[in-house]
Amino acid sequence: MKILFAAVLALFLGVALTTPKNHPGLPGNRTASLQEAADTTKDHSQHMAGQYATPQAVTVKCLSCHEGVDRDIMKTRHWNWLGDEFTEDGKRIRLGKQNIINNFCIAVPSNWPRCTSCHIGYGWKDETFNFNNGRNIDCLICHDKTGTYKKTPTGAGMPDPSVDLVKVAKSVGRSSISNCSICHFNGGGGTGVKHGDMDGSMIDPTSDIDVHMGKVGFTCASCHAGENHHILGAGHGSMETGTNHISCTGCHGERPHARKIVNDHDRTVACETCHIPAFSREEPTKTWWDWSTAGNKRRTVQLDEFGMPDYDVMKGDFAWEKDVVPEYMWYNGKADYYHIGDTFNPEKNLKLNTLEGNIGDETAKIFPFKVMRGKQPYDSRNKYLIVPKLFGPDGYWKTYNWDSASEIGMREINLPYSGRYGFVETEMIWPINHMVAPVAQTLKCRACHLTGNSGRLDWNQLGYAGDPIKTGGRFK
């Protein structure tokens, strides 16, 4: 057995990954057939000259040349914050950021002006927002090239009054990492808070942080740009339906390695499992958020080993981690989610999402994840999660009154509030797809197959009788 292990190790150390030469994201391979991409590289300074009384006037000007783009955008997840429609218990449902509950800032309803400062539109201040009005599309947040465009954090997506609309409009061009980072790297209230694999270190990363962006020159759009402004990649709304996925194999192929033994792992182990050995490698990410301790104005805030605060009077206790080893689970591309109004047993930890897939599912692979844990409010009589009103003059962040914040927030989603609340421990699983390390940092055999000790993978938890090098894999 030791001889077999040594042979396997030697083969792994000889891994070579085939780099696709025709990937459209590689510098020099961006084809002119993508007319819209070509157009956004043009000098717009003469086209966008003039004065703009409102940001919507800029959008009208854009649409005078880019006819029909508004109709395309208004069909996207990026605009609607909803994934594809699916059926559950006989009902047609769409799930997404618009109506999902997480264990960071909890939920959008009743908190629209604060949450929608990261929407690609203007004026989503309440539930009456018109998703069919293309003039409220914010072209500038994705296409500004001055680096000066910003939205008011509490302004329902409206630009900061200091923004020079003419200057920004004249600068527009193809989206960059910086454009995407404004919202996607700062989810949950700051860099790295929500996504362990997307933070400020990814704006201009070294190849050690992310080999695609730091060495090859990819931008976010290199992988995520679809046709007609559709953004590819499965967020939580898409995970519920198992749709809109992109994967490494889309470019690298199903058998990208030079060694057969490594390619044979691809049926069971996701590329990210070996090629992203850790996340949050430069900046810490939040891994615990306890809302139950918020409101203590006498609490002294301490900085942890990473210089991050352990407490915020508005939000409660935090824990941060850096250079985090992912948690590994089976996943077939779909997940079940907690829906607003679902009841649960508060004596147990509540899973806000549960991945589909197991060792017997041939479509599932072992993937890496960040698991966010914390405590958040629930209705202790009705036994479902509370959507509290946090933002605004009558929100918790002003009143520090969970009872009134709960009553107002639940009224907004048309669910009864019993007048009794408590706090329940929750956990939520977040995919890890970015921060792909250079090949020299890729996991080697002994990271998982460690003789006499447990490696990264808990074989029993994954459904194996033991290390499959000894007991055999799932495919006979």
Coordinates of C-alpha atoms in Angstrom, one line a residue:
M1 CA 0.0 0.0 0.0
K2 CA 2.9 2.4 0.8
I3 CA 4.4 1.6 -2.6
L4 CA 1.1 2.4 -4.3
F5 CA 0.7 5.6 -2.4
A6 CA 4.3 6.7 -3.3
A7 CA 3.5 6.0 -7.0
V8 CA 0.3 8.0 -6.9
L9 CA 2.1 10.9 -5.2
A10 CA 4.8 10.9 -7.8
L11 CA 2.1 11.0 -10.6
F12 CA 0.4 14.0 -8.9
L13 CA 3.5 16.0 -8.6
G14 CA 3.9 15.7 -12.3
V15 CA 0.6 17.4 -13.0
A16 CA 0.4 19.7 -16.0
L17 CA -2.7 21.6 -16.8
T18 CA -3.6 22.4 -20.3
T19 CA -4.3 26.1 -20.9
P20 CA -6.9 26.8 -23.6
K21 CA -5.5 29.0 -26.3
N22 CA -8.8 30.1 -27.7
H23 CA -10.6 31.4 -24.5
P24 CA -12.4 34.6 -25.5
G25 CA -11.3 36.3 -22.3
L26 CA -7.6 36.0 -23.1
P27 CA -6.0 39.2 -24.3
G28 CA -5.9 39.1 -28.1
N29 CA -8.8 36.7 -28.3
R30 CA -11.7 39.1 -27.8
T31 CA -13.5 38.7 -31.0
A32 CA -15.1 41.5 -33.1
S33 CA -18.2 39.4 -33.6
L34 CA -19.4 40.5 -30.2
Q35 CA -20.7 43.8 -31.5
E36 CA -21.6 45.2 -28.2
A37 CA -18.2 44.5 -26.7
A38 CA -16.6 46.2 -29.7
D39 CA -18.8 49.2 -29.3
T40 CA -17.9 49.7 -25.7
T41 CA -14.2 50.1 -26.6
K42 CA -15.0 53.2 -28.7
D43 CA -14.3 56.8 -27.6
H44 CA -17.7 58.0 -26.4
S45 CA -16.6 61.5 -25.5
Q46 CA -18.3 63.2 -28.5
H47 CA -21.4 61.0 -28.4
M48 CA -22.0 61.8 -24.7
A49 CA -21.4 65.5 -24.8
G50 CA -24.0 67.8 -23.3
Q51 CA -25.5 68.4 -19.9
Y52 CA -27.6 65.9 -17.9
A53 CA -30.0 67.0 -15.3
T54 CA -30.6 63.5 -14.0
P55 CA -28.8 60.2 -14.3
Q56 CA -31.8 58.9 -16.2
A57 CA -31.0 61.4 -18.9
V58 CA -27.7 59.7 -19.4
T59 CA -29.5 56.4 -19.9
V60 CA -31.8 57.9 -22.5
K61 CA -28.7 59.2 -24.3
C62 CA -27.1 55.7 -24.2
L63 CA -30.3 54.1 -25.6
S64 CA -30.5 56.5 -28.5
C65 CA -27.6 54.5 -30.0
H66 CA -27.9 51.2 -28.2
E67 CA -31.5 50.5 -29.1
G68 CA -33.2 47.6 -27.4
V69 CA -30.4 47.1 -24.8
D70 CA -32.9 48.2 -22.1
R71 CA -35.3 45.4 -23.1
D72 CA -32.4 42.9 -22.8
I73 CA -31.3 44.1 -19.4
M74 CA -34.8 44.1 -18.0
K75 CA -34.9 40.3 -18.6
T76 CA -31.8 39.6 -16.6
R77 CA -31.1 38.3 -13.1
H78 CA -28.8 41.3 -12.7
W79 CA -31.8 43.7 -13.0
N80 CA -34.6 41.6 -11.4
W81 CA -32.6 40.0 -8.6
L82 CA -34.5 36.8 -9.3
G83 CA -33.5 33.5 -10.8
D84 CA -35.5 31.2 -13.1
E85 CA -39.0 30.2 -12.2
F86 CA -39.6 26.8 -10.6
T87 CA -42.5 24.9 -9.0
E88 CA -42.7 24.1 -5.3
D89 CA -45.8 22.7 -3.6
G90 CA -47.8 23.5 -6.7
K91 CA -46.7 27.1 -6.7
R92 CA -44.6 28.9 -9.4
I93 CA -41.7 30.7 -7.6
R94 CA -38.7 32.8 -8.4
L95 CA -36.0 33.2 -5.8
G96 CA -33.1 35.6 -5.6
K97 CA -31.6 38.5 -3.7
Q98 CA -35.0 40.3 -3.9
N99 CA -36.7 37.8 -1.6
I100 CA -34.0 35.6 -0.1
I101 CA -33.0 35.6 3.6
N102 CA -29.4 35.4 4.5
N103 CA -27.5 35.7 7.8
F104 CA -25.6 38.9 7.0
C105 CA -28.0 41.9 6.7
I106 CA -30.9 39.4 6.5
A107 CA -33.3 40.6 3.8
V108 CA -34.1 43.4 1.3
P109 CA -37.8 44.0 2.0
S110 CA -38.4 47.1 4.1
N111 CA -34.7 48.0 3.7
W112 CA -34.8 48.8 0.0
P113 CA -33.0 52.2 -0.1
R114 CA -29.9 50.7 1.7
C115 CA -29.8 47.4 -0.1
T116 CA -30.6 48.7 -3.5
S117 CA -27.6 51.0 -3.5
C118 CA -26.0 48.0 -5.2
H119 CA -28.8 47.6 -7.8
I120 CA -27.9 48.4 -11.5
G121 CA -30.8 50.9 -11.5
Y122 CA -32.0 54.1 -10.1
G123 CA -34.8 54.7 -7.5
W124 CA -35.7 51.2 -6.1
K125 CA -36.9 52.7 -2.8
D126 CA -39.8 50.4 -2.1
E127 CA -41.9 47.6 -3.4
T128 CA -43.5 49.8 -6.1
F129 CA -40.3 50.0 -8.2
N130 CA -41.1 49.6 -11.9
F131 CA -38.9 46.9 -13.4
N132 CA -40.3 47.7 -16.8
N133 CA -38.9 51.3 -17.0
G134 CA -35.7 51.1 -18.9
R135 CA -34.8 54.7 -18.2
N136 CA -34.0 53.7 -14.6
I137 CA -31.1 51.4 -15.8
D138 CA -27.8 52.6 -14.5
C139 CA -25.3 52.2 -17.4
L140 CA -22.6 54.1 -15.6
I141 CA -22.1 51.8 -12.6
C142 CA -20.9 49.0 -15.0
H143 CA -19.2 51.2 -17.7
D144 CA -17.6 54.2 -15.9
K145 CA -13.9 54.4 -16.7
T146 CA -13.0 57.5 -14.6
G147 CA -13.1 55.6 -11.3
T148 CA -15.1 58.4 -9.8
Y149 CA -18.6 57.1 -10.1
K150 CA -20.3 56.0 -6.9
K151 CA -23.8 55.6 -5.6
T152 CA -25.1 57.1 -2.4
P153 CA -25.0 54.2 0.2
T154 CA -28.6 54.9 1.3
G155 CA -29.9 56.4 -1.9
A156 CA -31.8 53.5 -3.6
G157 CA -29.2 53.3 -6.3
M158 CA -29.0 57.0 -7.1
P159 CA -25.5 58.4 -7.8
D160 CA -23.7 60.5 -5.2
P161 CA -24.4 64.2 -5.7
S162 CA -20.7 64.8 -6.2
V163 CA -20.5 62.7 -9.3
D164 CA -19.8 64.6 -12.5
L165 CA -22.3 62.9 -14.9
V166 CA -20.9 64.5 -18.0
K167 CA -17.3 63.4 -17.2
V168 CA -18.4 59.9 -16.4
A169 CA -20.7 59.6 -19.4
K170 CA -17.9 60.6 -21.8
S171 CA -15.6 58.0 -20.3
V172 CA -17.7 54.9 -20.7
G173 CA -16.1 51.7 -21.9
R174 CA -15.9 48.0 -21.4
S175 CA -16.6 46.8 -17.8
S176 CA -13.5 46.2 -15.6
I177 CA -12.9 44.4 -12.4
S178 CA -13.2 47.7 -10.6
N179 CA -16.7 48.2 -11.9
C180 CA -17.9 44.8 -10.7
S181 CA -16.0 45.1 -7.4
I182 CA -18.0 48.1 -6.2
C183 CA -20.9 45.8 -5.3
H184 CA -19.7 42.3 -5.6
F185 CA -16.6 42.6 -3.5
N186 CA -18.4 44.6 -0.8
G187 CA -21.5 42.5 -0.2
G188 CA -22.7 42.5 3.4
G189 CA -21.3 45.9 4.3
G190 CA -17.6 45.8 3.3
T191 CA -14.8 44.2 1.5
G192 CA -14.7 40.4 1.9
V193 CA -17.6 40.4 4.4
K194 CA -19.8 38.1 2.4
H195 CA -17.8 36.3 -0.3
G196 CA -14.7 34.7 0.9
D197 CA -13.3 34.6 -2.6
M198 CA -14.1 38.1 -3.7
D199 CA -12.6 41.1 -1.9
G200 CA -10.4 44.1 -2.5
S201 CA -7.3 42.0 -3.1
M202 CA -9.0 40.8 -6.3
I203 CA -9.2 44.3 -8.0
D204 CA -5.6 44.1 -9.1
P205 CA -4.4 40.8 -7.8
T206 CA -1.0 39.1 -8.1
S207 CA -0.9 35.7 -9.7
D208 CA -0.6 34.2 -6.3
I209 CA -4.0 35.5 -5.4
D210 CA -5.8 34.6 -8.6
V211 CA -3.9 33.2 -11.6
H212 CA -6.7 34.1 -14.1
M213 CA -6.9 37.8 -13.2
G214 CA -3.4 38.3 -11.9
K215 CA -1.4 36.5 -14.6
V216 CA -3.6 35.9 -17.6
G217 CA -5.3 39.3 -17.5
F218 CA -8.9 38.2 -17.2
T219 CA -11.6 40.5 -16.0
C220 CA -14.9 39.4 -14.4
A221 CA -16.6 39.7 -17.8
S222 CA -14.1 37.2 -19.3
C223 CA -16.0 34.4 -17.7
H224 CA -19.3 35.9 -16.7
A225 CA -20.4 37.9 -19.7
G226 CA -23.2 36.2 -21.6
E227 CA -25.3 37.4 -24.6
N228 CA -27.6 40.3 -24.4
H229 CA -26.3 41.5 -21.0
H230 CA -27.1 38.2 -19.3
I231 CA -24.6 37.5 -16.5
L232 CA -23.4 33.9 -16.4
G233 CA -22.8 32.2 -13.1
A234 CA -25.1 30.7 -10.5
G235 CA -25.9 32.9 -7.5
H236 CA -28.3 31.6 -4.9
G237 CA -31.4 32.1 -7.0
S238 CA -29.9 30.0 -9.8
M239 CA -28.6 27.4 -7.4
E240 CA -32.2 26.7 -6.3
T241 CA -33.0 25.8 -10.0
G242 CA -29.6 24.4 -10.9
T243 CA -29.3 26.8 -13.8
N244 CA -26.9 29.4 -15.2
H245 CA -23.8 27.6 -14.2
I246 CA -20.3 28.2 -15.6
S247 CA -17.4 25.9 -14.9
C248 CA -13.7 25.5 -15.4
T249 CA -14.3 22.6 -17.8
G250 CA -16.1 25.0 -20.1
C251 CA -12.7 26.2 -21.2
H252 CA -10.2 23.6 -19.9
G253 CA -12.3 20.6 -21.0
E254 CA -13.3 17.5 -19.1
R255 CA -9.8 15.9 -19.0
P256 CA -7.4 18.9 -18.9
H257 CA -4.5 17.3 -17.1
A258 CA -1.5 15.5 -18.7
R259 CA -1.8 12.6 -16.2
K260 CA -4.6 10.1 -16.4
I261 CA -4.8 9.6 -12.7
V262 CA -5.5 13.3 -12.1
N263 CA -8.1 13.3 -14.9
D264 CA -9.8 10.3 -13.3
H265 CA -10.4 12.5 -10.2
D266 CA -12.5 14.9 -12.3
R267 CA -15.5 12.7 -12.1
T268 CA -15.6 13.1 -8.3
V269 CA -13.6 16.2 -7.3
A270 CA -14.4 19.7 -8.6
C271 CA -11.5 21.7 -10.1
E272 CA -11.9 24.3 -7.4
T273 CA -11.3 21.7 -4.6
C274 CA -7.6 21.3 -5.6
H275 CA -7.0 24.7 -7.3
I276 CA -8.3 26.9 -4.5
P277 CA -6.5 25.6 -1.4
A278 CA -7.7 28.6 0.7
F279 CA -9.8 31.7 0.4
S280 CA -9.5 35.1 1.9
R281 CA -5.8 34.8 1.5
E282 CA -5.1 38.6 1.8
E283 CA -8.1 40.1 3.5
P284 CA -10.2 38.5 6.2
T285 CA -13.8 37.4 5.7
K286 CA -16.6 37.4 8.2
T287 CA -17.6 33.9 9.4
W288 CA -19.8 34.7 12.4
W289 CA -22.5 37.4 12.9
D290 CA -24.6 37.4 16.1
W291 CA -27.5 39.8 15.9
S292 CA -28.7 38.9 19.4
T293 CA -26.0 41.0 21.0
A294 CA -26.6 44.2 19.1
G295 CA -27.7 47.4 20.8
N296 CA -25.2 47.3 23.7
K297 CA -23.9 50.9 23.6
R298 CA -21.6 50.2 26.6
R299 CA -19.8 47.4 24.8
T300 CA -16.1 48.1 24.1
V301 CA -15.1 47.2 20.6
Q302 CA -11.9 45.2 20.3
L303 CA -9.8 44.6 17.2
D304 CA -8.9 41.0 16.4
E305 CA -5.6 39.7 15.1
F306 CA -6.5 40.9 11.6
G307 CA -7.4 44.4 12.8
M308 CA -11.1 43.8 12.4
P309 CA -13.8 44.8 14.9
D310 CA -15.3 42.1 17.0
Y311 CA -18.5 44.1 17.6
D312 CA -20.8 46.8 16.1
V313 CA -23.6 48.3 18.2
M314 CA -25.9 48.2 15.2
K315 CA -25.1 44.7 14.2
G316 CA -23.7 42.6 17.1
D317 CA -20.8 40.3 17.5
F318 CA -18.5 39.2 14.6
A319 CA -15.8 36.7 14.0
W320 CA -13.3 37.0 11.1
E321 CA -11.0 34.5 9.5
K322 CA -8.1 34.8 7.0
D323 CA -6.4 32.2 4.8
V324 CA -9.4 29.9 5.4
V325 CA -9.4 26.3 4.4
P326 CA -12.8 25.6 2.8
E327 CA -15.4 23.2 4.0
Y328 CA -15.9 20.4 1.5
M329 CA -19.3 18.9 0.4
W330 CA -21.0 17.0 -2.3
Y331 CA -22.8 19.3 -4.8
N332 CA -24.6 18.6 -8.1
G333 CA -25.4 22.2 -9.0
K334 CA -28.7 22.5 -7.1
A335 CA -29.6 23.5 -3.6
D336 CA -32.7 23.9 -1.4
Y337 CA -33.3 27.2 0.3
Y338 CA -35.2 28.5 3.3
H339 CA -38.1 30.6 1.9
I340 CA -39.8 33.4 3.7
G341 CA -42.5 32.0 6.0
D342 CA -41.1 28.5 6.2
T343 CA -41.4 27.1 9.8
F344 CA -38.7 25.3 11.6
N345 CA -37.6 23.8 15.0
P346 CA -35.7 26.6 16.8
E347 CA -34.0 24.0 19.0
K348 CA -31.9 23.0 16.1
N349 CA -29.5 25.1 13.9
L350 CA -31.4 26.4 10.9
K351 CA -29.8 25.7 7.5
L352 CA -30.6 28.6 5.2
N353 CA -29.6 26.4 2.2
T354 CA -28.9 22.7 1.8
L355 CA -26.8 21.4 -1.1
E356 CA -28.2 18.6 -3.3
G357 CA -25.9 15.7 -4.1
N358 CA -24.2 12.8 -2.3
I359 CA -21.7 10.0 -2.9
G360 CA -24.4 8.0 -4.8
D361 CA -25.2 10.9 -7.1
E362 CA -23.0 10.5 -10.2
T363 CA -23.7 14.1 -11.2
A364 CA -22.3 15.4 -7.9
K365 CA -18.7 16.4 -7.1
I366 CA -16.8 17.4 -4.0
F367 CA -16.7 21.2 -4.0
P368 CA -15.2 23.8 -1.6
F369 CA -17.4 26.2 0.3
K370 CA -17.5 29.0 2.8
V371 CA -20.1 28.4 5.6
M372 CA -21.4 31.5 7.2
R373 CA -22.8 31.1 10.7
G374 CA -24.6 33.3 13.2
K375 CA -27.7 34.2 15.1
Q376 CA -30.7 36.1 13.7
P377 CA -34.2 37.0 14.9
Y378 CA -37.2 34.7 14.5
D379 CA -40.8 34.8 15.6
S380 CA -40.8 32.5 18.6
R381 CA -44.5 31.7 18.4
N382 CA -45.0 31.4 14.6
K383 CA -41.5 29.7 14.4
Y384 CA -40.4 31.4 11.2
L385 CA -37.6 33.9 10.5
I386 CA -38.2 37.6 11.0
V387 CA -37.5 40.1 8.2
P388 CA -36.7 43.1 10.4
K389 CA -36.7 46.7 9.3
L390 CA -33.1 47.8 9.9
F391 CA -32.8 50.9 7.8
G392 CA -34.6 54.2 8.1
P393 CA -35.9 56.5 10.9
D394 CA -38.1 53.7 12.4
G395 CA -35.6 50.9 11.7
Y396 CA -33.6 49.0 14.3
W397 CA -30.4 50.9 13.5
K398 CA -32.1 54.0 14.9
T399 CA -34.4 52.7 17.5
Y400 CA -32.5 49.6 18.8
N401 CA -36.0 48.1 19.3
W402 CA -36.3 44.5 17.9
D403 CA -40.0 44.4 18.6
S404 CA -40.9 47.4 16.5
A405 CA -38.4 46.6 13.8
S406 CA -39.9 43.1 13.6
E407 CA -43.5 44.4 13.4
I408 CA -42.7 46.8 10.6
G409 CA -40.6 44.4 8.6
M410 CA -43.1 41.6 8.8
R411 CA -45.9 43.9 7.7
E412 CA -43.9 44.7 4.6
I413 CA -43.9 41.0 3.6
N414 CA -47.5 40.3 4.6
L415 CA -46.7 37.8 7.4
P416 CA -48.1 38.0 10.9
Y417 CA -45.8 39.0 13.7
S418 CA -46.8 37.4 17.0
G419 CA -45.1 40.0 19.2
R420 CA -42.6 37.5 20.5
Y421 CA -39.1 37.2 19.1
G422 CA -36.0 35.2 19.8
F423 CA -32.7 34.4 18.1
V424 CA -31.8 31.2 16.3
E425 CA -28.5 29.9 15.1
T426 CA -28.3 29.7 11.3
E427 CA -25.8 28.7 8.7
M428 CA -25.5 29.4 5.0
I429 CA -23.3 27.9 2.4
W430 CA -21.5 30.1 -0.1
P431 CA -19.6 28.6 -3.2
I432 CA -15.9 29.3 -3.6
N433 CA -15.0 29.7 -7.3
H434 CA -12.4 32.5 -7.3
M435 CA -8.8 32.9 -6.0
V436 CA -7.5 30.1 -8.2
A437 CA -3.9 29.5 -7.1
P438 CA -0.9 29.0 -9.4
V439 CA -0.2 25.3 -10.1
A440 CA 2.7 25.2 -7.7
Q441 CA 0.2 25.9 -4.9
T442 CA -2.4 23.4 -6.0
L443 CA -3.2 20.7 -3.4
K444 CA -1.0 17.6 -3.6
C445 CA -2.0 14.0 -2.8
R446 CA -1.1 14.2 0.9
A447 CA -3.4 17.1 1.5
C448 CA -6.3 14.6 1.4
H449 CA -4.6 11.1 1.4
L450 CA -2.6 11.3 4.5
T451 CA -1.4 8.0 5.9
G452 CA -2.3 7.4 9.5
N453 CA -4.0 10.8 9.9
S454 CA -7.0 12.7 8.6
G455 CA -6.3 15.1 5.7
R456 CA -8.5 17.9 4.5
L457 CA -11.4 15.6 3.5
D458 CA -13.5 13.9 6.1
W459 CA -14.0 10.6 4.2
N460 CA -16.7 9.3 6.6
Q461 CA -18.7 12.5 6.5
L462 CA -18.6 12.4 2.7
G463 CA -20.0 8.8 2.7
Y464 CA -16.8 6.8 2.2
A465 CA -15.8 3.8 4.3
G466 CA -12.4 5.4 4.6
D467 CA -9.7 6.9 2.4
P468 CA -10.7 5.7 -1.1
I469 CA -7.0 5.0 -1.9
K470 CA -7.5 2.1 0.6
T471 CA -11.2 1.3 0.3
G472 CA -11.9 2.2 -3.3
G473 CA -13.6 5.0 -5.0
R474 CA -17.3 5.4 -5.8
F475 CA -16.9 4.4 -9.4
K476 CA -16.0 0.7 -9.7

